[in-house]
Short mmCIF file of N, CA and C in Angstrom, two decimals:
data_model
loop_
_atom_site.label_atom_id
_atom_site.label_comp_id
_atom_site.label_asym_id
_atom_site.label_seq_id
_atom_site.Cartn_x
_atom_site.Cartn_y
_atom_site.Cartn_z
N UNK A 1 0.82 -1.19 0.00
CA UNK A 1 0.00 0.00 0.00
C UNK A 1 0.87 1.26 0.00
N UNK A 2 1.79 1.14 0.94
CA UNK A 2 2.82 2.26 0.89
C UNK A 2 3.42 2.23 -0.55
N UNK A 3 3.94 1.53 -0.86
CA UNK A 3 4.79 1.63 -2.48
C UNK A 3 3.61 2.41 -3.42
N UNK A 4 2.25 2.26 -3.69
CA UNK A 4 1.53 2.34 -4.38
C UNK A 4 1.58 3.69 -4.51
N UNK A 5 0.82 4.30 -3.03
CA UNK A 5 0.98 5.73 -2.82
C UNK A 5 2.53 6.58 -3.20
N UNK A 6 3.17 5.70 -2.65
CA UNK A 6 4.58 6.60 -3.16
C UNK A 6 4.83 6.61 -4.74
N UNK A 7 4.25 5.51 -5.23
CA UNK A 7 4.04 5.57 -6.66
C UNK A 7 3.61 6.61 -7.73
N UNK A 8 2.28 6.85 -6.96
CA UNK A 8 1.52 7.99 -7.20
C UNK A 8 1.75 9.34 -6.89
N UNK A 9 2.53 9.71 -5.99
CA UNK A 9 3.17 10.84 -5.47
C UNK A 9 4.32 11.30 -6.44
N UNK A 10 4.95 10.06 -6.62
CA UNK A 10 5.99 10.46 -8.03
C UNK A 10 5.37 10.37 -9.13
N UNK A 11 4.30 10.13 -9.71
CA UNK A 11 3.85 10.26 -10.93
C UNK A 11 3.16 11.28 -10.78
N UNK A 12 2.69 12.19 -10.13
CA UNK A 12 1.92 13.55 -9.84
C UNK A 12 2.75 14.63 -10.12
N UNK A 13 4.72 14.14 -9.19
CA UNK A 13 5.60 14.87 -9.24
C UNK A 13 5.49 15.07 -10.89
N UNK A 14 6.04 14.59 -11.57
CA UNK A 14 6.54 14.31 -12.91
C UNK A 14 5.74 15.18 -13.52
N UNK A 15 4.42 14.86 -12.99
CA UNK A 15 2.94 15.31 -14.11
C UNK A 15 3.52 17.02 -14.06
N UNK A 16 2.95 17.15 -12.86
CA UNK A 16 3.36 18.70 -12.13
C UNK A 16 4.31 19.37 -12.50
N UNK A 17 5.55 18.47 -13.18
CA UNK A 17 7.00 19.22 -13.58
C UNK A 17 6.68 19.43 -15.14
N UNK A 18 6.02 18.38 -15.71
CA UNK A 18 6.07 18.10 -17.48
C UNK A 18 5.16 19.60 -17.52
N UNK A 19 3.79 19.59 -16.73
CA UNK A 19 2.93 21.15 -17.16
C UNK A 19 3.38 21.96 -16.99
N UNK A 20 4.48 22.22 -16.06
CA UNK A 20 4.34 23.57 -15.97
C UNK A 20 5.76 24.27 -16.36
N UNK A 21 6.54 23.19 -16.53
CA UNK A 21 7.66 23.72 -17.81
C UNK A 21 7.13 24.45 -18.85
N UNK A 22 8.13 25.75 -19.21
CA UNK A 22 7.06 26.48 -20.33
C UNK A 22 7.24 25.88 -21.71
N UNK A 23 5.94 25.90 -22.69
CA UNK A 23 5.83 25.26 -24.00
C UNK A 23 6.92 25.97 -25.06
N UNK A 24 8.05 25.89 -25.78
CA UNK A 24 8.82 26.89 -26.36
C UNK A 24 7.93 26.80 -27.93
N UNK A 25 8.03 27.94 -27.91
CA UNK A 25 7.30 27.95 -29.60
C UNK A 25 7.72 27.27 -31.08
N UNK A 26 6.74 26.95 -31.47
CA UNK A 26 7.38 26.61 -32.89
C UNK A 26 8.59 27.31 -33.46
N UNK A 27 9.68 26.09 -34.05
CA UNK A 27 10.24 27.23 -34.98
C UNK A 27 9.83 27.98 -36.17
N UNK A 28 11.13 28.91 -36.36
CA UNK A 28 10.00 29.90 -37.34
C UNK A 28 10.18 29.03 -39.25
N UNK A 29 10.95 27.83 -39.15
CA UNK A 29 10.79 27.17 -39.99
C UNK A 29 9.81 26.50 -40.31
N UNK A 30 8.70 25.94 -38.66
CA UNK A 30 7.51 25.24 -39.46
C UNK A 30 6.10 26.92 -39.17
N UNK A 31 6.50 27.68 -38.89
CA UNK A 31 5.24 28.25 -38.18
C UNK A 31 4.46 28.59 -39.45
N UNK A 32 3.30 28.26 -38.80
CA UNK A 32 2.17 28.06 -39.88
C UNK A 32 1.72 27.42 -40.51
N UNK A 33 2.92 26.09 -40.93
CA UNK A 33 2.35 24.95 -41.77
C UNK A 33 1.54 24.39 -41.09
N UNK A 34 0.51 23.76 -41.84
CA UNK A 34 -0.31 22.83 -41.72
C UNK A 34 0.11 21.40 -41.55
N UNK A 35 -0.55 20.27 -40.81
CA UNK A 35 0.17 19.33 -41.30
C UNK A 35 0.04 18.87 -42.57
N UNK A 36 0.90 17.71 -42.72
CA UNK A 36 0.63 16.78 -44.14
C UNK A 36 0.76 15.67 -43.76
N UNK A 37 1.30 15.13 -43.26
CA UNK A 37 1.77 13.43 -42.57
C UNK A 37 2.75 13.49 -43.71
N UNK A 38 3.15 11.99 -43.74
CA UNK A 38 4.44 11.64 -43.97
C UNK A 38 3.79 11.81 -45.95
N UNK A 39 5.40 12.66 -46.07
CA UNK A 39 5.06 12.76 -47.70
C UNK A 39 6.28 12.37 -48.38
N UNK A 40 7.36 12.11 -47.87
CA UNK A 40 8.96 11.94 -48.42
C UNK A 40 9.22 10.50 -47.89
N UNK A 41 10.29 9.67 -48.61
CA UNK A 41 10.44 8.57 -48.14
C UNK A 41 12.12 8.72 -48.30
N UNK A 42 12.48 9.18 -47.77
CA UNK A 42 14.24 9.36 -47.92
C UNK A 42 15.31 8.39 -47.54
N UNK A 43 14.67 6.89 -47.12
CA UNK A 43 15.25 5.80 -46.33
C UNK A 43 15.08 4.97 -48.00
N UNK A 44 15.66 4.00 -48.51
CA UNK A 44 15.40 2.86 -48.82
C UNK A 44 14.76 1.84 -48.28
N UNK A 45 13.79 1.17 -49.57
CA UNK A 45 12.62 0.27 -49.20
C UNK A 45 13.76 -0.74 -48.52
N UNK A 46 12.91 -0.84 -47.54
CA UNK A 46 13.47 -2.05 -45.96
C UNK A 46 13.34 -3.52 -46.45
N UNK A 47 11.69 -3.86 -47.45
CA UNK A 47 11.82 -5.11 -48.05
C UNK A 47 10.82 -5.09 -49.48
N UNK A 48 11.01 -5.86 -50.17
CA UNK A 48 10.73 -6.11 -51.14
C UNK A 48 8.71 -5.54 -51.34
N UNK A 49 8.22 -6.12 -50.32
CA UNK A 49 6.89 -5.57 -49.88
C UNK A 49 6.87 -3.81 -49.81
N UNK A 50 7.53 -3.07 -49.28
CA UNK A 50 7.68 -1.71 -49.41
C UNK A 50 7.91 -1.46 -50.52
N UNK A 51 8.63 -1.93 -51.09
CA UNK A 51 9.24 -1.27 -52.34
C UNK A 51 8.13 -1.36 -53.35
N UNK A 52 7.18 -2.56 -53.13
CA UNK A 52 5.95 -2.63 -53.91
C UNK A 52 4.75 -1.49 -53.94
N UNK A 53 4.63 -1.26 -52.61
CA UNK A 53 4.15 -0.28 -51.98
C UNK A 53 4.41 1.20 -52.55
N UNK A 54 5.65 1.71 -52.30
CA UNK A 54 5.75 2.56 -52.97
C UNK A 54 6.16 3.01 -54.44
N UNK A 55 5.84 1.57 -55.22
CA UNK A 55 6.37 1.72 -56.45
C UNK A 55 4.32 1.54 -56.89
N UNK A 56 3.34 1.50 -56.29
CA UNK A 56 2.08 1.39 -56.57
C UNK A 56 1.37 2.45 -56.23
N UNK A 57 2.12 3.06 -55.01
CA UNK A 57 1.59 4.38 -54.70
C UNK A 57 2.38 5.65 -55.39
N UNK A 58 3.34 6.01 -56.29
CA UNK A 58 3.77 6.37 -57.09
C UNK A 58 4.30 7.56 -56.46
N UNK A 59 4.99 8.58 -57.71
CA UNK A 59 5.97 9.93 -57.06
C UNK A 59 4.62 10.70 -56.12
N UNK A 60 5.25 11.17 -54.69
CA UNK A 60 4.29 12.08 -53.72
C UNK A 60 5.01 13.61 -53.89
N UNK A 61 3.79 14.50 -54.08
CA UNK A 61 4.26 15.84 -54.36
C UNK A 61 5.32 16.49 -53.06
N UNK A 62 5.82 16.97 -53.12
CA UNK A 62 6.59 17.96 -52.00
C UNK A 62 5.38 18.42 -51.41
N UNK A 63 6.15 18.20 -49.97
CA UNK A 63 5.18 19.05 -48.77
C UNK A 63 5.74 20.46 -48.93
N UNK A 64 4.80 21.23 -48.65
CA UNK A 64 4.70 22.89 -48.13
C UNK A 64 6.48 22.92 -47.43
N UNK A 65 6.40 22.65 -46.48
CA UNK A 65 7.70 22.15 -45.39
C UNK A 65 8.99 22.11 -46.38
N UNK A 66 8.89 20.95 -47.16
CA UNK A 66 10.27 21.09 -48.03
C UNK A 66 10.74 21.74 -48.69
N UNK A 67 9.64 22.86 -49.85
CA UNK A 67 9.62 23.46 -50.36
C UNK A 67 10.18 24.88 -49.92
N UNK A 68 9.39 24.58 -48.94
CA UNK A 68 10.05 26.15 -47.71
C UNK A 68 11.63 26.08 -47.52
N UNK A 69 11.54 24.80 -47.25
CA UNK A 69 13.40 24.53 -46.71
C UNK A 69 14.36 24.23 -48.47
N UNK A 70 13.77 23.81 -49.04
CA UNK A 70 14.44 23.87 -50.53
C UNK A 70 14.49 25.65 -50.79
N UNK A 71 13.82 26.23 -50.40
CA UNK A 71 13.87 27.60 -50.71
C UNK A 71 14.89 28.59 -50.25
N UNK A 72 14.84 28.02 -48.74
CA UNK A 72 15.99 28.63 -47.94
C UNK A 72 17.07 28.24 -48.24
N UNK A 73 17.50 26.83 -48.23
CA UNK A 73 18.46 26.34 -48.54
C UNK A 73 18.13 25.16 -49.78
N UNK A 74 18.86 26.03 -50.59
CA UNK A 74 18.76 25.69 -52.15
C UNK A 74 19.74 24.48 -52.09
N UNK A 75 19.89 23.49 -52.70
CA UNK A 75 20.85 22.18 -53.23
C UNK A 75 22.12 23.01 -53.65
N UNK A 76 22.89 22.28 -53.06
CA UNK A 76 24.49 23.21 -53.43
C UNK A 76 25.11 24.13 -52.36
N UNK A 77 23.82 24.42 -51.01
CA UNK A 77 23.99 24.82 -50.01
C UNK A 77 25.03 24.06 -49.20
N UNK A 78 25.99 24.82 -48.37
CA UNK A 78 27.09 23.64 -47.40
C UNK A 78 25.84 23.13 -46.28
N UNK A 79 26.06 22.15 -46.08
CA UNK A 79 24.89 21.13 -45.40
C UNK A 79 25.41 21.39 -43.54
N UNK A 80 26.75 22.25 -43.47
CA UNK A 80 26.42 23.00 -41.99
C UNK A 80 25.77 24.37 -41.76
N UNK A 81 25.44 24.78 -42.98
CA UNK A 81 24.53 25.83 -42.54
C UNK A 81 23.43 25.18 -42.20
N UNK A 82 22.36 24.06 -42.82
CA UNK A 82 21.42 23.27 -42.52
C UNK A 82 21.73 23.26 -41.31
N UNK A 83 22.47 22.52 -40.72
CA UNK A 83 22.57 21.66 -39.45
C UNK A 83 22.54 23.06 -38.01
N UNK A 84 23.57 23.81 -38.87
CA UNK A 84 23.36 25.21 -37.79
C UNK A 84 22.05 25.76 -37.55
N UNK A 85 21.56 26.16 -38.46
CA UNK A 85 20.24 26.45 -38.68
C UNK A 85 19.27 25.55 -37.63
N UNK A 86 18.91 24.54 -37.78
CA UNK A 86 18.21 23.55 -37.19
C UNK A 86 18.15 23.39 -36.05
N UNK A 87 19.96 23.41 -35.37
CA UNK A 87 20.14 23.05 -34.25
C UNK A 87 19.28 24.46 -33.54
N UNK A 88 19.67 25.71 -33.78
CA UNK A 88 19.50 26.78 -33.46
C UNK A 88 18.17 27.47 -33.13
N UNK A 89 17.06 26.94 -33.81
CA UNK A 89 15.89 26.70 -34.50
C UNK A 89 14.79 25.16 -33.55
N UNK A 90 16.03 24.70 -32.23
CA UNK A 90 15.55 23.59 -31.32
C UNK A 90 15.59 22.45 -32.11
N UNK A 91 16.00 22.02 -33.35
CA UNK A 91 15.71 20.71 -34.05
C UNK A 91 16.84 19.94 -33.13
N UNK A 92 16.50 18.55 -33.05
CA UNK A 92 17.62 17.71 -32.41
C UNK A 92 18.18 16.75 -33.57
N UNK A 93 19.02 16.36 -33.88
CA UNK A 93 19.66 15.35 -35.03
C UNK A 93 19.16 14.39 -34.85
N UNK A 94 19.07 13.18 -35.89
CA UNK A 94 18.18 11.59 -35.63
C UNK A 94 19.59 11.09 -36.56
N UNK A 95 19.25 10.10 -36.73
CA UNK A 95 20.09 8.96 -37.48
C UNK A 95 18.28 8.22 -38.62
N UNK A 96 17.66 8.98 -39.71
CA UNK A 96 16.51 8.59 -39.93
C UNK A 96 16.09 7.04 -40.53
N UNK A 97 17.39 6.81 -40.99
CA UNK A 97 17.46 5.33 -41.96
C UNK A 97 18.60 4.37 -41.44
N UNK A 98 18.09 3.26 -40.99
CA UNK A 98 18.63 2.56 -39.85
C UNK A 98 19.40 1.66 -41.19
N UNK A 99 18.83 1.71 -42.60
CA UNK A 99 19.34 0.88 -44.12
C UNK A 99 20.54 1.83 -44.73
N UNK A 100 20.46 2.85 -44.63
CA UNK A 100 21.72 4.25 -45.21
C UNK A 100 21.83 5.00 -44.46
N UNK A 101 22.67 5.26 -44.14
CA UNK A 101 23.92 6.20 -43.58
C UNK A 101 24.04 7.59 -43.89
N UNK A 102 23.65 7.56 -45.40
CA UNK A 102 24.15 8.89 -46.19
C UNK A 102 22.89 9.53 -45.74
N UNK A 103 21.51 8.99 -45.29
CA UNK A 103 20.88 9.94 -44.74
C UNK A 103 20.89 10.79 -44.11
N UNK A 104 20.80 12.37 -43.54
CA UNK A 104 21.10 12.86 -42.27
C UNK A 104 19.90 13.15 -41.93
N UNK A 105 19.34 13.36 -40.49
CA UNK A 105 18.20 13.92 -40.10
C UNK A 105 17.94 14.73 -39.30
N UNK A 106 17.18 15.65 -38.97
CA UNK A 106 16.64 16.43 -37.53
C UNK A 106 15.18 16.66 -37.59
N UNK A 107 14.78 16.41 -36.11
CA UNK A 107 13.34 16.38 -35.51
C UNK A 107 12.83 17.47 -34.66
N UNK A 108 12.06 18.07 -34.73
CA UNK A 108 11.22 18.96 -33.47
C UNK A 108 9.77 18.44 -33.53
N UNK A 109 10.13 18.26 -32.08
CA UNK A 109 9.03 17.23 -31.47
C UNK A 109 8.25 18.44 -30.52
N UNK A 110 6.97 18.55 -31.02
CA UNK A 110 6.06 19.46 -29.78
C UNK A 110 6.00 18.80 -28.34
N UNK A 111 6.11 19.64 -27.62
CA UNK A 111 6.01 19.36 -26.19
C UNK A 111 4.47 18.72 -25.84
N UNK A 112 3.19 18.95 -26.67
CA UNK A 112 2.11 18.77 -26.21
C UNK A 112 1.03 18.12 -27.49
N UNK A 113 0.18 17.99 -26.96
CA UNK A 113 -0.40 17.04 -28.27
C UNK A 113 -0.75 17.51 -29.69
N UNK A 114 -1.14 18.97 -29.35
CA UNK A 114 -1.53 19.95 -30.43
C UNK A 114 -0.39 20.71 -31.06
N UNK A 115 0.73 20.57 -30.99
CA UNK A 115 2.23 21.61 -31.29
C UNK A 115 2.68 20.61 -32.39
N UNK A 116 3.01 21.34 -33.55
CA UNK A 116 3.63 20.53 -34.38
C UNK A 116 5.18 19.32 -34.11
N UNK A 117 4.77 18.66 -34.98
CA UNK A 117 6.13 17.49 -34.99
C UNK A 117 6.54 17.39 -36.40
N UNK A 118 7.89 18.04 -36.54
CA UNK A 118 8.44 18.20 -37.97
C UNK A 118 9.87 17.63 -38.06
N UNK A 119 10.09 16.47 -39.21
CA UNK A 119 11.40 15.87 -39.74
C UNK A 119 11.79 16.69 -40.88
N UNK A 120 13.48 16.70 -40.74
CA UNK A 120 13.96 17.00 -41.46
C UNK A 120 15.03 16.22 -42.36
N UNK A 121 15.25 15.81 -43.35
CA UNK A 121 15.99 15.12 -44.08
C UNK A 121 16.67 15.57 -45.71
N UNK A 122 18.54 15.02 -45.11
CA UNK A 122 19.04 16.19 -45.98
C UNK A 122 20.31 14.36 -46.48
N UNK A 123 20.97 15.05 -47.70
CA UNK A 123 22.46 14.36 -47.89
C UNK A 123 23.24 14.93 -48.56
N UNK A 124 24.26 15.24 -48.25
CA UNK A 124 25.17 15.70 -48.51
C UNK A 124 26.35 14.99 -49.56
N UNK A 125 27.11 15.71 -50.73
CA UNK A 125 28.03 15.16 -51.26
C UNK A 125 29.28 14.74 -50.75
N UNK A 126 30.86 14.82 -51.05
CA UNK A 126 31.89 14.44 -50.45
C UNK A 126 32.39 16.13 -50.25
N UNK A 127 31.69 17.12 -50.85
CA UNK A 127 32.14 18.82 -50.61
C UNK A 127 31.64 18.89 -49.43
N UNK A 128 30.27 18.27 -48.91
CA UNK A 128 29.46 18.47 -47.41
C UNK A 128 28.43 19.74 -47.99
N UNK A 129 28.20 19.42 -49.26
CA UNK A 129 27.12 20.08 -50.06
C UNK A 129 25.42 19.65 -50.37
N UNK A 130 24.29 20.28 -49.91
CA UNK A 130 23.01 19.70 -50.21
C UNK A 130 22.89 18.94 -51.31
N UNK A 131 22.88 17.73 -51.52
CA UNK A 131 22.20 17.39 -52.85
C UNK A 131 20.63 16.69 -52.44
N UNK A 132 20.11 16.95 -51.33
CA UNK A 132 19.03 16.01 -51.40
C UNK A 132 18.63 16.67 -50.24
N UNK A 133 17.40 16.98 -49.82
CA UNK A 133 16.47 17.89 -49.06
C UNK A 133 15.05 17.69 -48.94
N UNK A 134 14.54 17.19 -47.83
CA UNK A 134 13.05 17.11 -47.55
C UNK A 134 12.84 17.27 -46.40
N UNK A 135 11.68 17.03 -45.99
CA UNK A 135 11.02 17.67 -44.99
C UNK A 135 9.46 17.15 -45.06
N UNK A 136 8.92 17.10 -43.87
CA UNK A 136 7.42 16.78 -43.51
C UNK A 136 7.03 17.15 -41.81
N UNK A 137 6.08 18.17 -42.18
CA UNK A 137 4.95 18.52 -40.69
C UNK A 137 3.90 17.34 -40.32
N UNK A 138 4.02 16.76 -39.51
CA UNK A 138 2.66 15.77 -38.81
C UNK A 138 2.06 15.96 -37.92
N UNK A 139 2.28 16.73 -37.28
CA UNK A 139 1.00 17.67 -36.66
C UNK A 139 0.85 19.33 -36.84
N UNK A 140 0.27 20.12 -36.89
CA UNK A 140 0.06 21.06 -37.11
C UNK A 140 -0.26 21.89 -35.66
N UNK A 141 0.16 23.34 -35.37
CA UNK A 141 -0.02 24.34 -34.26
C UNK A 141 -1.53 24.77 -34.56
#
């Protein structure tokens, strides 16, 4: 009975700490987008079944999101301004494709259920130059 309650006392703690930390705002890279869910597939098909998949569901237009970030940073861009940018901007780095390497990634994850959650996905040449750039919002502010 005692453990239970003390259980609950620390899960109240936690609750109590997660609310009332303040929410930091969107960056000003997604503010405003809408979502789209997942519109880029920047990993290689994992198995033969995927690859079916997306060879039936055919080319997906650019999200709003990429377009924005293809805009800012055009292909040919050095891929540490990206990364500066991002970091700066609260994105945290991922590792997105557990199949390639040459992927790079960064995430901003909303603190709350309604705050956007936006990936970023870039690759770079052997200069450490953009050749490959996307992006997708899945939740929307």
């Amino acid at each position: 009975m005692r453990l239970a309650l003390v259980l609950i006392l620390v899960a109240a703690a936690l609750g109590w700490w997660g609310w009332s930390r303040p929410v930091r705002p969107a960056p000003e890279l997604i503010a405003g987008l809408s979502a789209e869910g997942l519109s880029g597939a920047p990993c290689p098909a994992r198995s033969i079944y995927e690859q079916d998949a997306r060879r039936k569901r055919g080319p997906q237009p650019s999200s709003v999101f990429a377009l924005r970030l293809r805009e800012k940073f055009p292909l040919g861009t050095p891929g540490e301004i990206l990364r500066e940018t991002l970091t700066a901007e609260g994105f945290e780095t991922v590792t997105p494709c557990a199949n390639d390497d040459s992927v790079l990634g960064a995430r901003w994850r909303g603190r709350t259920w309604g705050a956007p959650d936006a990936y970023v996905y870039w690759r770079v040449d052997l200069n450490e130059k953009l050749i490959f750039l996307d992006g997708h919002v899945s939740r929307a502010d």
